[in-house]
mmCIF file of C-alpha atoms in Angstrom:
data_model
loop_
_atom_site.group_PDB
_atom_site.id
_atom_site.type_symbol
_atom_site.label_atom_id
_atom_site.label_comp_id
_atom_site.label_asym_id
_atom_site.label_seq_id
_atom_site.Cartn_x
_atom_site.Cartn_y
_atom_site.Cartn_z
ATOM 1 C CA MET A 2 0.000 0.000 0.000
ATOM 2 C CA SER A 3 1.406 3.390 -0.994
ATOM 3 C CA ILE A 4 0.715 5.746 1.891
ATOM 4 C CA ARG A 5 2.805 8.489 0.315
ATOM 5 C CA HIS A 6 0.738 8.508 -2.869
ATOM 6 C CA GLY A 7 -2.487 8.386 -0.898
ATOM 7 C CA LEU A 8 -1.439 11.479 1.060
ATOM 8 C CA LEU A 9 -0.391 13.252 -2.149
ATOM 9 C CA ALA A 10 -3.821 12.513 -3.635
ATOM 10 C CA LEU A 11 -5.522 14.085 -0.620
ATOM 11 C CA LEU A 12 -3.188 17.101 -0.647
ATOM 12 C CA GLU A 13 -4.068 17.770 -4.275
ATOM 13 C CA HIS A 14 -7.445 18.954 -2.974
ATOM 14 C CA GLY A 15 -5.732 21.597 -0.852
ATOM 15 C CA PRO A 16 -3.452 22.020 2.162
ATOM 16 C CA ARG A 17 -4.042 19.617 5.057
ATOM 17 C CA TYR A 18 -2.507 18.893 8.462
ATOM 18 C CA GLY A 19 -1.476 15.454 9.699
ATOM 19 C CA SER A 20 -4.530 14.400 11.727
ATOM 20 C CA GLN A 21 -6.809 15.675 8.976
ATOM 21 C CA LEU A 22 -4.955 13.584 6.395
ATOM 22 C CA ARG A 23 -5.249 10.485 8.574
ATOM 23 C CA THR A 24 -9.001 11.014 9.054
ATOM 24 C CA GLU A 25 -9.621 11.596 5.348
ATOM 25 C CA PHE A 26 -7.464 8.624 4.322
ATOM 26 C CA GLU A 27 -9.373 6.277 6.639
ATOM 27 C CA SER A 28 -12.708 7.741 5.571
ATOM 28 C CA ARG A 29 -11.869 7.238 1.906
ATOM 29 C CA THR A 30 -10.809 3.602 2.471
ATOM 30 C CA GLY A 31 -13.349 2.724 5.164
ATOM 31 C CA SER A 32 -10.563 2.258 7.754
ATOM 32 C CA THR A 33 -9.498 -0.886 5.914
ATOM 33 C CA TRP A 34 -5.867 0.210 6.295
ATOM 34 C CA PRO A 35 -5.812 2.331 9.464
ATOM 35 C CA LEU A 36 -2.990 4.813 9.926
ATOM 36 C CA ASN A 37 -1.586 6.399 13.021
ATOM 37 C CA VAL A 38 -0.513 10.015 13.210
ATOM 38 C CA GLY A 39 3.124 8.977 13.509
ATOM 39 C CA GLN A 40 2.980 7.208 10.133
ATOM 40 C CA VAL A 41 1.403 10.246 8.548
ATOM 41 C CA TYR A 42 3.967 12.731 9.835
ATOM 42 C CA THR A 43 6.880 10.404 9.045
ATOM 43 C CA THR A 44 5.611 10.113 5.467
ATOM 44 C CA LEU A 45 5.083 13.877 5.227
ATOM 45 C CA SER A 46 8.670 14.460 6.383
ATOM 46 C CA ARG A 47 9.962 12.163 3.650
ATOM 47 C CA LEU A 48 7.762 13.813 1.035
ATOM 48 C CA GLU A 49 9.048 17.214 2.172
ATOM 49 C CA ARG A 50 12.626 15.941 1.979
ATOM 50 C CA ASP A 51 11.960 14.745 -1.603
ATOM 51 C CA GLY A 52 10.469 18.085 -2.594
ATOM 52 C CA MET A 53 6.948 16.765 -3.112
ATOM 53 C CA VAL A 54 5.276 18.730 -0.311
ATOM 54 C CA VAL A 55 6.064 21.932 1.545
ATOM 55 C CA GLN A 56 4.819 23.370 4.802
ATOM 56 C CA ASP A 57 2.227 26.008 4.077
ATOM 57 C CA GLY A 58 1.642 27.945 7.260
ATOM 58 C CA GLU A 59 -0.868 27.048 9.954
ATOM 59 C CA ASP A 60 -4.619 26.916 10.302
ATOM 60 C CA GLU A 61 -6.578 28.875 12.917
ATOM 61 C CA ALA A 62 -5.986 26.153 15.494
ATOM 62 C CA GLY A 63 -2.228 26.260 15.000
ATOM 63 C CA HIS A 64 -1.942 23.012 13.003
ATOM 64 C CA ALA A 65 0.983 22.949 10.556
ATOM 65 C CA LEU A 66 -0.409 22.689 7.018
ATOM 66 C CA TYR A 67 1.220 20.826 4.149
ATOM 67 C CA ALA A 68 0.725 21.533 0.451
ATOM 68 C CA ILE A 69 1.617 19.511 -2.627
ATOM 69 C CA THR A 70 4.305 20.848 -4.980
ATOM 70 C CA ASP A 71 4.552 20.577 -8.747
ATOM 71 C CA ASP A 72 6.981 17.667 -8.317
ATOM 72 C CA GLY A 73 4.532 15.986 -5.968
ATOM 73 C CA ARG A 74 1.700 16.481 -8.419
ATOM 74 C CA ALA A 75 3.786 15.000 -11.248
ATOM 75 C CA GLU A 76 4.662 11.999 -9.057
ATOM 76 C CA LEU A 77 0.991 11.510 -8.188
ATOM 77 C CA HIS A 78 -0.146 11.580 -11.818
ATOM 78 C CA THR A 79 2.621 9.143 -12.769
ATOM 79 C CA TRP A 80 1.384 6.824 -10.014
ATOM 80 C CA PHE A 81 -2.179 6.995 -11.350
ATOM 81 C CA GLU A 82 -0.999 6.192 -14.866
ATOM 82 C CA ARG A 83 1.436 3.397 -13.937
ATOM 83 C CA PRO A 84 0.000 -0.122 -13.464
ATOM 84 C CA VAL A 85 0.582 -1.744 -10.086
ATOM 85 C CA ASP A 86 3.632 -3.999 -10.427
ATOM 86 C CA ARG A 87 2.835 -7.692 -9.901
ATOM 87 C CA THR A 88 6.283 -9.068 -10.751
ATOM 88 C CA SER A 89 7.224 -8.980 -7.057
ATOM 89 C CA PRO A 90 3.983 -9.819 -5.248
ATOM 90 C CA ALA A 91 3.669 -8.948 -1.594
ATOM 91 C CA ARG A 92 4.164 -11.786 0.877
ATOM 92 C CA ASP A 93 0.866 -13.490 1.591
ATOM 93 C CA GLU A 94 0.632 -14.952 5.101
ATOM 94 C CA LEU A 95 -1.965 -17.569 4.155
ATOM 95 C CA SER A 96 0.108 -18.924 1.257
ATOM 96 C CA ILE A 97 3.174 -19.099 3.476
ATOM 97 C CA LYS A 98 1.192 -20.823 6.254
ATOM 98 C CA LEU A 99 -0.133 -23.550 3.945
ATOM 99 C CA ALA A 100 3.275 -24.048 2.357
ATOM 100 C CA MET A 101 4.831 -24.533 5.803
ATOM 101 C CA ALA A 102 1.979 -26.761 6.994
ATOM 102 C CA VAL A 103 2.731 -29.339 4.291
ATOM 103 C CA GLY A 104 4.417 -32.186 6.117
ATOM 104 C CA ALA A 105 4.697 -30.268 9.401
ATOM 105 C CA PRO A 106 4.769 -32.705 12.366
ATOM 106 C CA GLY A 107 1.475 -32.844 14.229
ATOM 107 C CA VAL A 108 -0.328 -30.534 11.783
ATOM 108 C CA ASP A 109 -3.267 -31.620 9.652
ATOM 109 C CA ILE A 110 -3.198 -29.194 6.757
ATOM 110 C CA ARG A 111 -6.849 -29.902 5.982
ATOM 111 C CA ASP A 112 -7.784 -28.598 9.440
ATOM 112 C CA VAL A 113 -5.804 -25.443 8.675
ATOM 113 C CA ILE A 114 -7.665 -25.042 5.381
ATOM 114 C CA GLN A 115 -11.101 -25.597 6.908
ATOM 115 C CA SER A 116 -10.423 -23.138 9.722
ATOM 116 C CA GLN A 117 -9.323 -20.495 7.238
ATOM 117 C CA ARG A 118 -12.303 -21.172 4.976
ATOM 118 C CA ARG A 119 -14.721 -20.473 7.826
ATOM 119 C CA HIS A 120 -12.976 -17.192 8.543
ATOM 120 C CA THR A 121 -12.884 -16.239 4.849
ATOM 121 C CA VAL A 122 -16.589 -16.951 4.330
ATOM 122 C CA GLN A 123 -17.456 -14.893 7.424
ATOM 123 C CA ALA A 124 -15.336 -11.998 6.143
ATOM 124 C CA MET A 125 -17.042 -12.229 2.743
ATOM 125 C CA GLN A 126 -20.455 -12.023 4.405
ATOM 126 C CA ASP A 127 -19.360 -9.003 6.456
ATOM 127 C CA TYR A 128 -18.017 -7.225 3.376
ATOM 128 C CA THR A 129 -21.231 -7.969 1.468
ATOM 129 C CA ARG A 130 -23.284 -6.463 4.279
ATOM 130 C CA LEU A 131 -21.097 -3.347 4.304
ATOM 131 C CA LYS A 132 -21.384 -3.144 0.515
ATOM 132 C CA ALA A 133 -25.170 -2.931 0.811
ATOM 133 C CA GLN A 134 -24.771 -0.043 3.246
ATOM 134 C CA ALA A 135 -22.299 1.693 0.948
ATOM 135 C CA ILE A 136 -24.639 1.335 -2.041
ATOM 136 C CA SER A 137 -27.464 2.872 -0.011
ATOM 137 C CA ALA A 138 -25.212 5.793 0.919
ATOM 138 C CA VAL A 139 -24.192 6.341 -2.705
ATOM 139 C CA GLU A 140 -27.809 6.209 -3.871
ATOM 140 C CA LYS A 141 -28.761 8.675 -1.168
ATOM 141 C CA ASN A 142 -25.903 11.130 -1.582
ATOM 142 C CA GLY A 143 -25.115 10.654 -5.271
ATOM 143 C CA ALA A 144 -21.759 10.440 -6.986
ATOM 144 C CA ARG A 145 -20.718 13.655 -5.241
ATOM 145 C CA ALA A 146 -20.147 11.609 -2.063
ATOM 146 C CA ARG A 147 -16.549 10.743 -2.942
ATOM 147 C CA ASP A 148 -15.873 8.873 0.288
ATOM 148 C CA ASP A 149 -18.918 6.630 -0.165
ATOM 149 C CA VAL A 150 -17.981 5.811 -3.771
ATOM 150 C CA ALA A 151 -14.362 5.166 -2.802
ATOM 151 C CA TRP A 152 -15.409 2.891 0.077
ATOM 152 C CA LEU A 153 -17.753 0.984 -2.241
ATOM 153 C CA LEU A 154 -14.895 0.301 -4.674
ATOM 154 C CA VAL A 155 -12.632 -0.882 -1.848
ATOM 155 C CA LEU A 156 -15.362 -3.176 -0.515
ATOM 156 C CA GLU A 157 -15.971 -4.726 -3.909
ATOM 157 C CA GLN A 158 -12.252 -5.415 -4.269
ATOM 158 C CA LEU A 159 -12.248 -7.085 -0.848
ATOM 159 C CA ILE A 160 -15.271 -9.195 -1.813
ATOM 160 C CA PHE A 161 -13.608 -10.349 -5.048
ATOM 161 C CA GLN A 162 -10.434 -11.088 -3.089
ATOM 162 C CA THR A 163 -12.188 -13.204 -0.459
ATOM 163 C CA GLU A 164 -14.199 -15.049 -3.131
ATOM 164 C CA ALA A 165 -10.956 -15.916 -4.913
ATOM 165 C CA GLU A 166 -9.386 -16.992 -1.619
ATOM 166 C CA ALA A 167 -12.314 -19.296 -0.862
ATOM 167 C CA ARG A 168 -12.024 -20.892 -4.316
ATOM 168 C CA TRP A 169 -8.274 -21.327 -3.838
ATOM 169 C CA LEU A 170 -8.808 -23.024 -0.471
ATOM 170 C CA ASP A 171 -11.307 -25.422 -2.089
ATOM 171 C CA HIS A 172 -8.733 -26.143 -4.776
ATOM 172 C CA CYS A 173 -6.005 -26.784 -2.184
ATOM 173 C CA GLU A 174 -8.207 -29.273 -0.321
ATOM 174 C CA SER A 175 -9.148 -31.085 -3.545
ATOM 175 C CA ARG A 176 -5.506 -31.219 -4.564
ATOM 176 C CA LEU A 177 -4.510 -32.775 -1.235
ATOM 177 C CA ILE A 178 -7.302 -35.346 -1.455
ATOM 178 C CA ARG A 179 -6.209 -36.363 -4.963
ATOM 179 C CA LEU A 180 -2.580 -36.633 -3.908
ATOM 180 C CA SER A 181 -3.498 -38.737 -0.867
ATOM 181 C CA ALA A 182 -5.625 -41.053 -3.016
ATOM 182 C CA ALA A 183 -2.836 -41.428 -5.559
ATOM 183 C CA ALA A 184 -0.320 -42.222 -2.836
ATOM 184 C CA ALA A 185 -2.639 -44.835 -1.318
ATOM 185 C CA ALA A 186 -3.211 -46.482 -4.704
ATOM 186 C CA THR A 187 0.485 -46.818 -5.442
ATOM 187 C CA PRO A 188 1.840 -50.096 -3.999
ATOM 188 C CA GLU A 189 4.994 -49.814 -2.017
ATOM 189 C CA ALA A 190 8.025 -50.984 -3.931
ATOM 190 C CA THR A 191 9.094 -54.472 -2.862
ATOM 191 C CA PRO A 192 12.756 -55.425 -2.977
ATOM 192 C CA SER A 193 13.760 -57.616 -5.892
ATOM 193 C CA PRO A 194 14.771 -61.192 -4.993
ATOM 194 C CA PRO A 195 18.506 -61.762 -5.041
ATOM 195 C CA ALA A 196 19.931 -63.133 -8.256
ATOM 196 C CA PRO A 197 20.737 -66.882 -8.087
ATOM 197 C CA GLN A 198 24.366 -67.520 -7.454
ATOM 198 C CA THR A 199 26.273 -69.930 -9.768
ATOM 199 C CA ARG A 200 28.441 -72.390 -7.962
ATOM 200 C CA PRO A 201 32.001 -72.447 -9.207
ATOM 201 C CA ARG A 202 32.998 -75.714 -10.890
ATOM 202 C CA THR A 203 35.515 -77.860 -9.127
ATOM 203 C CA GLY A 204 37.723 -80.423 -10.817
ATOM 204 C CA SER A 205 37.676 -81.368 -14.487
ATOM 205 C CA ALA A 206 35.098 -83.187 -16.539
ATOM 206 C CA THR A 207 35.506 -86.985 -16.701
ATOM 207 C CA ARG A 208 36.297 -88.315 -20.123
ATOM 208 C CA ARG A 209 34.819 -91.606 -21.310
#
């Protein structure tokens, strides 16, 4: 997740201070990826160091405001135009867990799969319920409600992701069942009987 680009996108709408950026970021994404103020200000410091934001005075309450620069705006637009790189996928804890569970002593990988499937299905149901609420908000407030539209898109991505995860878990379980059946059907190799030994001849043949 690119926090820096998310903050730049919010700053393009005008100067903001740290807590305001955190609140707007979480509102736009439905708190799916919560931030703390420390993360926000650390990222702002790096953006300021890179010339992408500058401090722009204070508001009436004395909060330091940050504004996007031309370099920051160019970086943001490049980010929007550039596809997300999938050549180095992020580490996925579930994939790593199943990979490590294969052959692990005392671990039944099918139990791991079934436990995860229950959690995944529950998450999918929760996301679907939230999606219905988001659709109602969009229908009520119209496309002008940017946060509601953004949250709806995030929810739909999460639903697609959990649906794919559930299908993958089903596939993993089927794969394990097929492999177990194949292993059971294959007879264990039996050692070959030793080759008969030829006794060495002793003496010479008797002539008649």
